[in-house]
mmCIF file of C-alpha atoms in Angstrom:
data_model
loop_
_atom_site.group_PDB
_atom_site.id
_atom_site.type_symbol
_atom_site.label_atom_id
_atom_site.label_comp_id
_atom_site.label_asym_id
_atom_site.label_seq_id
_atom_site.Cartn_x
_atom_site.Cartn_y
_atom_site.Cartn_z
ATOM 1 C CA UNK A 1 -86.103 -3.345 -15.324
ATOM 2 C CA UNK A 2 -83.358 -2.476 -17.805
ATOM 3 C CA UNK A 3 -81.717 -4.294 -20.626
ATOM 4 C CA UNK A 4 -78.801 -6.550 -19.854
ATOM 5 C CA UNK A 5 -75.556 -4.799 -20.877
ATOM 6 C CA UNK A 6 -73.995 -8.119 -21.840
ATOM 7 C CA UNK A 7 -76.076 -9.144 -24.852
ATOM 8 C CA UNK A 8 -73.458 -10.800 -27.108
ATOM 9 C CA UNK A 9 -73.095 -9.845 -30.743
ATOM 10 C CA UNK A 10 -73.718 -12.763 -33.077
ATOM 11 C CA UNK A 11 -74.508 -15.353 -30.400
ATOM 12 C CA UNK A 12 -77.970 -16.689 -29.690
ATOM 13 C CA UNK A 13 -79.001 -15.328 -26.291
ATOM 14 C CA UNK A 14 -82.045 -13.588 -24.854
ATOM 15 C CA UNK A 15 -82.666 -10.284 -23.143
ATOM 16 C CA UNK A 16 -84.616 -10.281 -19.884
ATOM 17 C CA UNK A 17 -86.910 -7.266 -19.836
ATOM 18 C CA UNK A 18 -90.031 -5.997 -18.130
ATOM 19 C CA UNK A 19 -92.992 -8.080 -19.359
ATOM 20 C CA UNK A 20 -94.473 -5.255 -21.447
ATOM 21 C CA UNK A 21 -91.180 -4.373 -23.168
ATOM 22 C CA UNK A 22 -91.094 -6.807 -26.087
ATOM 23 C CA UNK A 23 -92.542 -4.351 -28.600
ATOM 24 C CA UNK A 24 -90.032 -1.687 -27.543
ATOM 25 C CA UNK A 25 -87.207 -4.168 -28.047
ATOM 26 C CA UNK A 26 -88.026 -4.222 -31.748
ATOM 27 C CA UNK A 27 -86.333 -0.814 -31.964
ATOM 28 C CA UNK A 28 -83.046 -2.743 -31.902
ATOM 29 C CA UNK A 29 -84.145 -5.118 -34.635
ATOM 30 C CA UNK A 30 -86.635 -7.899 -35.275
ATOM 31 C CA UNK A 31 -87.733 -10.327 -32.555
ATOM 32 C CA UNK A 32 -88.080 -14.075 -33.008
ATOM 33 C CA UNK A 33 -90.114 -14.783 -29.904
ATOM 34 C CA UNK A 34 -90.893 -13.800 -26.315
ATOM 35 C CA UNK A 35 -91.503 -15.995 -23.294
ATOM 36 C CA UNK A 36 -93.329 -14.095 -20.548
ATOM 37 C CA UNK A 37 -93.362 -15.114 -16.888
ATOM 38 C CA UNK A 38 -96.100 -13.344 -14.910
ATOM 39 C CA UNK A 39 -97.694 -13.404 -11.491
ATOM 40 C CA UNK A 40 -100.839 -15.502 -11.842
ATOM 41 C CA UNK A 41 -102.913 -12.443 -10.839
ATOM 42 C CA UNK A 42 -101.455 -10.286 -13.636
ATOM 43 C CA UNK A 43 -103.386 -9.710 -16.824
ATOM 44 C CA UNK A 44 -101.705 -11.536 -19.734
ATOM 45 C CA UNK A 45 -99.569 -9.268 -21.866
ATOM 46 C CA UNK A 46 -100.639 -8.587 -25.449
ATOM 47 C CA UNK A 47 -98.644 -11.170 -27.372
ATOM 48 C CA UNK A 48 -97.080 -9.418 -30.344
ATOM 49 C CA UNK A 49 -94.728 -12.347 -30.975
ATOM 50 C CA UNK A 50 -94.794 -16.137 -30.661
ATOM 51 C CA UNK A 51 -94.002 -17.411 -27.192
ATOM 52 C CA UNK A 52 -95.406 -18.594 -23.901
ATOM 53 C CA UNK A 53 -97.248 -16.576 -21.289
ATOM 54 C CA UNK A 54 -96.611 -18.554 -18.107
ATOM 55 C CA UNK A 55 -98.613 -17.783 -14.942
ATOM 56 C CA UNK A 56 -96.517 -18.295 -11.812
ATOM 57 C CA UNK A 57 -97.242 -18.248 -8.105
ATOM 58 C CA UNK A 58 -96.457 -15.082 -6.157
ATOM 59 C CA UNK A 59 -94.010 -13.711 -5.246
ATOM 60 C CA UNK A 60 -92.195 -13.957 -8.570
ATOM 61 C CA UNK A 61 -90.155 -11.685 -10.795
ATOM 62 C CA UNK A 62 -92.214 -10.703 -13.814
ATOM 63 C CA UNK A 63 -90.076 -10.854 -16.906
ATOM 64 C CA UNK A 64 -90.149 -11.096 -20.687
ATOM 65 C CA UNK A 65 -87.410 -13.275 -22.145
ATOM 66 C CA UNK A 66 -86.915 -11.693 -25.559
ATOM 67 C CA UNK A 67 -85.048 -13.637 -28.257
ATOM 68 C CA UNK A 68 -83.752 -11.163 -30.878
ATOM 69 C CA UNK A 69 -83.639 -12.288 -34.494
ATOM 70 C CA UNK A 70 -80.495 -12.269 -36.623
ATOM 71 C CA UNK A 71 -82.254 -10.694 -39.597
ATOM 72 C CA UNK A 72 -85.652 -10.089 -41.189
ATOM 73 C CA UNK A 73 -88.392 -12.454 -40.061
ATOM 74 C CA UNK A 74 -91.541 -14.030 -41.439
ATOM 75 C CA UNK A 75 -94.304 -15.154 -39.128
ATOM 76 C CA UNK A 76 -97.449 -17.226 -39.257
ATOM 77 C CA UNK A 77 -99.902 -19.521 -37.519
ATOM 78 C CA UNK A 78 -100.208 -23.216 -38.285
ATOM 79 C CA UNK A 79 -103.086 -24.985 -36.568
ATOM 80 C CA UNK A 80 -102.664 -22.929 -33.418
ATOM 81 C CA UNK A 81 -98.861 -23.080 -33.477
ATOM 82 C CA UNK A 82 -97.520 -19.533 -33.736
ATOM 83 C CA UNK A 83 -94.109 -19.108 -35.327
ATOM 84 C CA UNK A 84 -91.565 -16.611 -36.608
ATOM 85 C CA UNK A 85 -88.399 -17.400 -38.505
ATOM 86 C CA UNK A 86 -85.339 -15.719 -39.900
ATOM 87 C CA UNK A 87 -82.983 -17.273 -42.417
ATOM 88 C CA UNK A 88 -81.311 -19.392 -39.709
ATOM 89 C CA UNK A 89 -83.682 -19.650 -36.724
ATOM 90 C CA UNK A 90 -87.279 -20.616 -36.080
ATOM 91 C CA UNK A 91 -89.156 -19.821 -32.870
ATOM 92 C CA UNK A 92 -92.575 -21.334 -32.314
ATOM 93 C CA UNK A 93 -95.045 -21.806 -29.485
ATOM 94 C CA UNK A 94 -98.101 -23.907 -28.747
ATOM 95 C CA UNK A 95 -100.561 -24.320 -25.907
ATOM 96 C CA UNK A 96 -102.723 -27.138 -24.571
ATOM 97 C CA UNK A 97 -105.608 -26.043 -22.337
ATOM 98 C CA UNK A 98 -105.985 -27.531 -18.893
ATOM 99 C CA UNK A 99 -108.588 -29.996 -20.110
ATOM 100 C CA UNK A 100 -106.330 -31.288 -22.882
ATOM 101 C CA UNK A 101 -102.931 -31.797 -21.312
ATOM 102 C CA UNK A 102 -102.811 -35.604 -21.082
ATOM 103 C CA UNK A 103 -100.330 -37.925 -22.752
ATOM 104 C CA UNK A 104 -102.344 -38.315 -25.962
ATOM 105 C CA UNK A 105 -102.715 -34.556 -26.462
ATOM 106 C CA UNK A 106 -99.047 -33.952 -25.613
ATOM 107 C CA UNK A 107 -97.981 -36.541 -28.178
ATOM 108 C CA UNK A 108 -100.189 -34.972 -30.838
ATOM 109 C CA UNK A 109 -98.776 -31.506 -30.085
ATOM 110 C CA UNK A 110 -95.197 -32.735 -30.486
ATOM 111 C CA UNK A 111 -96.013 -34.478 -33.757
ATOM 112 C CA UNK A 112 -97.591 -31.313 -35.131
ATOM 113 C CA UNK A 113 -94.607 -29.232 -34.055
ATOM 114 C CA UNK A 114 -92.154 -31.531 -35.798
ATOM 115 C CA UNK A 115 -94.299 -31.598 -38.924
ATOM 116 C CA UNK A 116 -94.104 -27.789 -38.996
ATOM 117 C CA UNK A 117 -90.322 -27.831 -38.507
ATOM 118 C CA UNK A 118 -90.000 -30.230 -41.428
ATOM 119 C CA UNK A 119 -92.290 -28.164 -43.652
ATOM 120 C CA UNK A 120 -90.366 -24.950 -42.937
ATOM 121 C CA UNK A 121 -86.992 -26.764 -43.154
ATOM 122 C CA UNK A 122 -85.511 -26.129 -39.708
ATOM 123 C CA UNK A 123 -84.217 -29.630 -38.968
ATOM 124 C CA UNK A 124 -82.245 -29.107 -35.744
ATOM 125 C CA UNK A 125 -83.744 -28.252 -32.396
ATOM 126 C CA UNK A 126 -81.759 -25.908 -30.151
ATOM 127 C CA UNK A 127 -83.968 -25.283 -27.112
ATOM 128 C CA UNK A 128 -87.369 -26.391 -25.755
ATOM 129 C CA UNK A 129 -89.455 -25.135 -22.805
ATOM 130 C CA UNK A 130 -92.516 -26.856 -21.336
ATOM 131 C CA UNK A 131 -94.520 -25.337 -18.468
ATOM 132 C CA UNK A 132 -97.184 -27.591 -16.965
ATOM 133 C CA UNK A 133 -99.941 -26.630 -14.533
ATOM 134 C CA UNK A 134 -100.198 -29.007 -11.561
ATOM 135 C CA UNK A 135 -96.958 -30.706 -12.565
ATOM 136 C CA UNK A 136 -96.800 -32.750 -9.330
ATOM 137 C CA UNK A 137 -100.554 -33.422 -9.142
ATOM 138 C CA UNK A 138 -102.157 -36.755 -9.996
ATOM 139 C CA UNK A 139 -104.122 -37.503 -13.132
ATOM 140 C CA UNK A 140 -107.401 -39.396 -13.126
ATOM 141 C CA UNK A 141 -105.444 -42.648 -13.389
ATOM 142 C CA UNK A 142 -103.291 -41.793 -10.364
ATOM 143 C CA UNK A 143 -100.130 -41.031 -12.358
ATOM 144 C CA UNK A 144 -98.211 -37.828 -11.670
ATOM 145 C CA UNK A 145 -98.952 -35.169 -14.297
ATOM 146 C CA UNK A 146 -95.257 -34.790 -15.158
ATOM 147 C CA UNK A 147 -94.834 -38.519 -15.715
ATOM 148 C CA UNK A 148 -97.969 -38.594 -17.858
ATOM 149 C CA UNK A 149 -96.522 -35.723 -19.921
ATOM 150 C CA UNK A 150 -93.275 -37.691 -20.373
ATOM 151 C CA UNK A 151 -95.251 -40.643 -21.753
ATOM 152 C CA UNK A 152 -96.900 -38.529 -24.445
ATOM 153 C CA UNK A 153 -93.681 -36.788 -25.423
ATOM 154 C CA UNK A 154 -91.673 -40.020 -25.460
ATOM 155 C CA UNK A 155 -94.151 -41.919 -27.639
ATOM 156 C CA UNK A 156 -94.122 -39.107 -30.197
ATOM 157 C CA UNK A 157 -90.328 -38.903 -30.190
ATOM 158 C CA UNK A 158 -90.063 -42.667 -30.537
ATOM 159 C CA UNK A 159 -92.071 -42.482 -33.757
ATOM 160 C CA UNK A 160 -89.707 -39.758 -34.972
ATOM 161 C CA UNK A 161 -86.537 -41.630 -33.935
ATOM 162 C CA UNK A 162 -85.526 -38.854 -31.533
ATOM 163 C CA UNK A 163 -85.660 -40.425 -28.061
ATOM 164 C CA UNK A 164 -82.005 -39.586 -27.383
ATOM 165 C CA UNK A 165 -81.643 -36.590 -29.706
ATOM 166 C CA UNK A 166 -83.520 -33.815 -27.907
ATOM 167 C CA UNK A 167 -81.741 -30.538 -27.055
ATOM 168 C CA UNK A 168 -81.538 -28.423 -23.913
ATOM 169 C CA UNK A 169 -84.979 -28.468 -22.322
ATOM 170 C CA UNK A 170 -86.876 -27.185 -19.311
ATOM 171 C CA UNK A 171 -90.021 -28.790 -17.894
ATOM 172 C CA UNK A 172 -91.317 -26.796 -14.947
ATOM 173 C CA UNK A 173 -94.601 -26.012 -13.229
ATOM 174 C CA UNK A 174 -97.120 -23.264 -13.857
ATOM 175 C CA UNK A 175 -99.724 -21.856 -11.487
ATOM 176 C CA UNK A 176 -102.660 -22.236 -13.890
ATOM 177 C CA UNK A 177 -103.618 -23.413 -17.354
ATOM 178 C CA UNK A 178 -102.498 -26.581 -19.103
ATOM 179 C CA UNK A 179 -99.218 -26.904 -21.031
ATOM 180 C CA UNK A 180 -97.313 -23.957 -22.514
ATOM 181 C CA UNK A 181 -94.525 -24.877 -24.925
ATOM 182 C CA UNK A 182 -92.022 -22.946 -26.992
ATOM 183 C CA UNK A 183 -88.946 -23.987 -28.924
ATOM 184 C CA UNK A 184 -86.109 -22.747 -31.098
ATOM 185 C CA UNK A 185 -84.828 -24.647 -34.132
ATOM 186 C CA UNK A 186 -82.078 -23.867 -36.622
ATOM 187 C CA UNK A 187 -80.587 -24.738 -39.976
ATOM 188 C CA UNK A 188 -77.162 -24.251 -41.490
ATOM 189 C CA UNK A 189 -75.231 -25.206 -38.335
ATOM 190 C CA UNK A 190 -74.935 -28.380 -36.289
ATOM 191 C CA UNK A 191 -75.780 -27.916 -32.600
ATOM 192 C CA UNK A 192 -74.012 -30.231 -30.152
ATOM 193 C CA UNK A 193 -76.040 -31.792 -27.353
ATOM 194 C CA UNK A 194 -74.020 -31.994 -24.157
ATOM 195 C CA UNK A 195 -74.344 -34.356 -21.183
ATOM 196 C CA UNK A 196 -72.978 -34.015 -17.638
ATOM 197 C CA UNK A 197 -70.449 -36.693 -16.561
ATOM 198 C CA UNK A 198 -71.852 -36.823 -13.040
ATOM 199 C CA UNK A 199 -75.457 -37.194 -14.164
ATOM 200 C CA UNK A 200 -77.125 -40.112 -15.917
ATOM 201 C CA UNK A 201 -78.564 -38.946 -19.258
ATOM 202 C CA UNK A 202 -82.245 -38.301 -18.627
ATOM 203 C CA UNK A 203 -83.348 -40.679 -21.381
ATOM 204 C CA UNK A 204 -81.549 -43.493 -19.476
ATOM 205 C CA UNK A 205 -83.331 -42.869 -16.163
ATOM 206 C CA UNK A 206 -84.627 -46.067 -14.522
ATOM 207 C CA UNK A 207 -88.320 -46.876 -14.442
ATOM 208 C CA UNK A 208 -88.688 -45.660 -10.837
ATOM 209 C CA UNK A 209 -89.140 -42.187 -12.378
ATOM 210 C CA UNK A 210 -92.023 -43.191 -14.598
ATOM 211 C CA UNK A 211 -93.223 -45.444 -17.416
ATOM 212 C CA UNK A 212 -91.241 -43.380 -19.906
ATOM 213 C CA UNK A 213 -87.961 -41.592 -19.243
ATOM 214 C CA UNK A 214 -87.629 -37.839 -19.802
ATOM 215 C CA UNK A 215 -86.061 -36.807 -23.119
ATOM 216 C CA UNK A 216 -83.581 -33.936 -23.099
ATOM 217 C CA UNK A 217 -79.888 -33.049 -23.135
ATOM 218 C CA UNK A 218 -78.293 -31.247 -20.195
ATOM 219 C CA UNK A 219 -77.192 -28.449 -22.554
ATOM 220 C CA UNK A 220 -76.866 -27.637 -26.246
ATOM 221 C CA UNK A 221 -73.874 -25.850 -27.757
ATOM 222 C CA UNK A 222 -74.742 -23.686 -30.750
ATOM 223 C CA UNK A 223 -71.764 -22.694 -32.950
ATOM 224 C CA UNK A 224 -71.584 -19.316 -34.672
ATOM 225 C CA UNK A 225 -72.915 -19.473 -38.191
ATOM 226 C CA UNK A 226 -70.086 -18.962 -40.692
ATOM 227 C CA UNK A 227 -67.419 -18.806 -37.974
ATOM 228 C CA UNK A 228 -67.248 -22.098 -36.067
ATOM 229 C CA UNK A 229 -63.939 -21.089 -34.487
ATOM 230 C CA UNK A 230 -65.634 -18.225 -32.611
ATOM 231 C CA UNK A 231 -67.374 -18.715 -29.280
ATOM 232 C CA UNK A 232 -70.957 -19.764 -29.645
ATOM 233 C CA UNK A 233 -73.718 -20.111 -27.060
ATOM 234 C CA UNK A 234 -74.283 -22.876 -24.527
ATOM 235 C CA UNK A 235 -77.984 -23.180 -23.799
ATOM 236 C CA UNK A 236 -78.288 -24.802 -20.375
ATOM 237 C CA UNK A 237 -81.288 -26.953 -19.512
ATOM 238 C CA UNK A 238 -83.193 -26.600 -16.283
ATOM 239 C CA UNK A 239 -80.602 -27.975 -13.849
ATOM 240 C CA UNK A 240 -81.267 -29.203 -10.329
ATOM 241 C CA UNK A 241 -79.600 -30.976 -7.421
ATOM 242 C CA UNK A 242 -79.329 -34.356 -9.119
ATOM 243 C CA UNK A 243 -76.241 -36.576 -9.054
ATOM 244 C CA UNK A 244 -76.440 -39.728 -11.104
ATOM 245 C CA UNK A 245 -80.218 -39.888 -11.292
ATOM 246 C CA UNK A 246 -80.950 -39.209 -7.623
ATOM 247 C CA UNK A 247 -82.008 -36.029 -5.833
ATOM 248 C CA UNK A 248 -79.379 -34.834 -3.369
ATOM 249 C CA UNK A 249 -79.747 -32.670 -0.227
ATOM 250 C CA UNK A 250 -83.462 -33.289 0.254
ATOM 251 C CA UNK A 251 -84.926 -30.477 2.362
ATOM 252 C CA UNK A 252 -81.804 -28.251 2.203
ATOM 253 C CA UNK A 253 -82.424 -25.485 -0.335
ATOM 254 C CA UNK A 254 -78.995 -23.855 0.002
ATOM 255 C CA UNK A 255 -77.197 -27.137 -0.624
ATOM 256 C CA UNK A 256 -79.522 -27.922 -3.517
ATOM 257 C CA UNK A 257 -78.828 -24.524 -5.073
ATOM 258 C CA UNK A 258 -75.070 -24.981 -4.739
ATOM 259 C CA UNK A 259 -75.259 -28.472 -6.224
ATOM 260 C CA UNK A 260 -77.368 -27.259 -9.147
ATOM 261 C CA UNK A 261 -74.901 -24.457 -9.896
ATOM 262 C CA UNK A 262 -72.025 -26.910 -9.493
ATOM 263 C CA UNK A 263 -73.674 -29.110 -12.107
ATOM 264 C CA UNK A 264 -73.903 -26.133 -14.464
ATOM 265 C CA UNK A 265 -70.266 -25.222 -13.862
ATOM 266 C CA UNK A 266 -69.095 -28.751 -14.665
ATOM 267 C CA UNK A 267 -71.440 -28.996 -17.629
ATOM 268 C CA UNK A 268 -70.132 -25.883 -19.424
ATOM 269 C CA UNK A 269 -66.507 -26.249 -18.304
ATOM 270 C CA UNK A 270 -63.608 -26.892 -20.719
ATOM 271 C CA UNK A 271 -63.097 -30.558 -19.855
ATOM 272 C CA UNK A 272 -66.714 -31.538 -20.377
ATOM 273 C CA UNK A 273 -67.240 -29.460 -23.519
ATOM 274 C CA UNK A 274 -63.932 -30.756 -24.854
ATOM 275 C CA UNK A 275 -65.120 -34.342 -24.636
ATOM 276 C CA UNK A 276 -68.065 -33.265 -26.809
ATOM 277 C CA UNK A 277 -65.731 -31.708 -29.387
ATOM 278 C CA UNK A 278 -66.270 -28.079 -28.341
ATOM 279 C CA UNK A 279 -62.995 -26.113 -28.101
ATOM 280 C CA UNK A 280 -64.258 -23.292 -25.894
ATOM 281 C CA UNK A 281 -64.336 -22.843 -22.145
ATOM 282 C CA UNK A 282 -67.173 -21.397 -20.093
ATOM 283 C CA UNK A 283 -67.905 -21.020 -16.404
ATOM 284 C CA UNK A 284 -70.562 -19.613 -14.099
ATOM 285 C CA UNK A 285 -69.169 -16.144 -14.837
ATOM 286 C CA UNK A 286 -70.407 -16.611 -18.416
ATOM 287 C CA UNK A 287 -73.963 -17.563 -17.437
ATOM 288 C CA UNK A 288 -76.251 -14.775 -18.655
ATOM 289 C CA UNK A 289 -79.989 -14.295 -18.683
ATOM 290 C CA UNK A 290 -80.458 -16.956 -16.024
ATOM 291 C CA UNK A 291 -83.823 -18.017 -14.634
ATOM 292 C CA UNK A 292 -83.966 -19.579 -11.176
ATOM 293 C CA UNK A 293 -87.114 -21.514 -10.299
ATOM 294 C CA UNK A 294 -87.831 -21.797 -6.555
ATOM 295 C CA UNK A 295 -90.537 -24.078 -5.146
ATOM 296 C CA UNK A 296 -91.241 -22.342 -1.813
ATOM 297 C CA UNK A 297 -91.579 -18.580 -1.277
ATOM 298 C CA UNK A 298 -89.766 -18.781 2.065
ATOM 299 C CA UNK A 299 -86.678 -20.153 0.258
ATOM 300 C CA UNK A 300 -86.293 -17.162 -2.071
ATOM 301 C CA UNK A 301 -83.930 -15.144 0.216
ATOM 302 C CA UNK A 302 -81.584 -18.110 0.680
ATOM 303 C CA UNK A 303 -81.538 -18.875 -3.052
ATOM 304 C CA UNK A 304 -80.840 -15.242 -3.887
ATOM 305 C CA UNK A 305 -77.894 -15.221 -1.476
ATOM 306 C CA UNK A 306 -76.328 -18.340 -2.988
ATOM 307 C CA UNK A 307 -76.838 -17.102 -6.543
ATOM 308 C CA UNK A 308 -75.450 -13.651 -5.688
ATOM 309 C CA UNK A 309 -72.308 -15.364 -4.430
ATOM 310 C CA UNK A 310 -71.804 -17.648 -7.426
ATOM 311 C CA UNK A 311 -73.366 -15.985 -10.482
ATOM 312 C CA UNK A 312 -71.898 -12.972 -12.323
ATOM 313 C CA UNK A 313 -72.821 -9.585 -10.915
ATOM 314 C CA UNK A 314 -73.344 -8.144 -14.412
ATOM 315 C CA UNK A 315 -75.656 -10.952 -15.543
ATOM 316 C CA UNK A 316 -79.442 -10.756 -15.405
ATOM 317 C CA UNK A 317 -81.168 -13.253 -13.082
ATOM 318 C CA UNK A 318 -84.921 -13.711 -12.689
ATOM 319 C CA UNK A 319 -86.293 -15.564 -9.642
ATOM 320 C CA UNK A 320 -89.522 -17.394 -10.438
ATOM 321 C CA UNK A 321 -91.849 -19.205 -8.040
ATOM 322 C CA UNK A 322 -92.752 -22.541 -9.578
ATOM 323 C CA UNK A 323 -93.118 -26.222 -8.825
ATOM 324 C CA UNK A 324 -90.376 -28.495 -10.165
ATOM 325 C CA UNK A 325 -90.613 -31.876 -11.876
ATOM 326 C CA UNK A 326 -89.773 -33.831 -8.704
ATOM 327 C CA UNK A 327 -91.543 -33.044 -5.458
ATOM 328 C CA UNK A 328 -88.256 -33.215 -3.510
ATOM 329 C CA UNK A 329 -86.488 -30.677 -5.733
ATOM 330 C CA UNK A 330 -86.540 -27.150 -4.294
ATOM 331 C CA UNK A 331 -84.661 -25.117 -6.914
ATOM 332 C CA UNK A 332 -83.743 -25.323 -10.596
ATOM 333 C CA UNK A 333 -81.488 -23.099 -12.720
ATOM 334 C CA UNK A 334 -81.314 -22.471 -16.464
ATOM 335 C CA UNK A 335 -79.571 -19.913 -18.640
ATOM 336 C CA UNK A 336 -77.284 -19.205 -21.569
ATOM 337 C CA UNK A 337 -73.487 -19.145 -21.354
ATOM 338 C CA UNK A 338 -71.757 -16.894 -23.897
#
């Protein structure tokens, strides 16, 4: 696996590399964090940087998502939360074991993360990832694991006054473990959270989806520090075949993939970004370092065909086998538009 040739200069965007390449990437400068996605049978990589190590079901691309730093970094460990930060960005990661991934533990983890962000003075979240083992399984009380997770997260965010102020986020399954989480925060610029006009904001979902609604924005636009007129980065949340708040094309993976990519295209397009005060235009051709989560192994060839047709040929796409937050969703797409 080789480096993407399209890594932008000055914009926040990752490189997708072979899973053992993060230390080599430091030759080009410091690294904030690395999220690794591995076959569940693979030995975990030696974690030289903060980040998740997510076990996924086979067959899956194995990849390290490396987030380069914009300058010298400092790193540390705070109560099991690993972090590294430059002058403008903070990357940190945390893990809950399988026996401690209920709502109460999730809420405590989020409170501790926000306490660390406040202590280090990185007040604005840019991106969050959560990977949950058995995401569609039932807890001891009969509630779906994902919905139980949403309760813990929502209660913590309610205390912090952030129920409708979360950034681009992915919540997706893992093949083992408990909860793996990583996030990026910033200071000195004001990220813009972006919604999709043909999707209900997640935090307004009706109660049919759980006792507590999910909390995330469909994307977050990050301006360039010191040059707001220049193109920044659009960090796109995990995006699926949802219109309004309902799943569309149940059982049809090709149609779901096209709808998900159509949602991304509308989300990052000039009209939608313009209504959020962003004066830049993006499209699917600008989507780089994309990750495509596919529920069923037999659907991988069809998803690859659709993505090859619609995504840029010079972008880097990783195809990852994972369960998705709703049992009727077959594919989900995330990435960074630059």
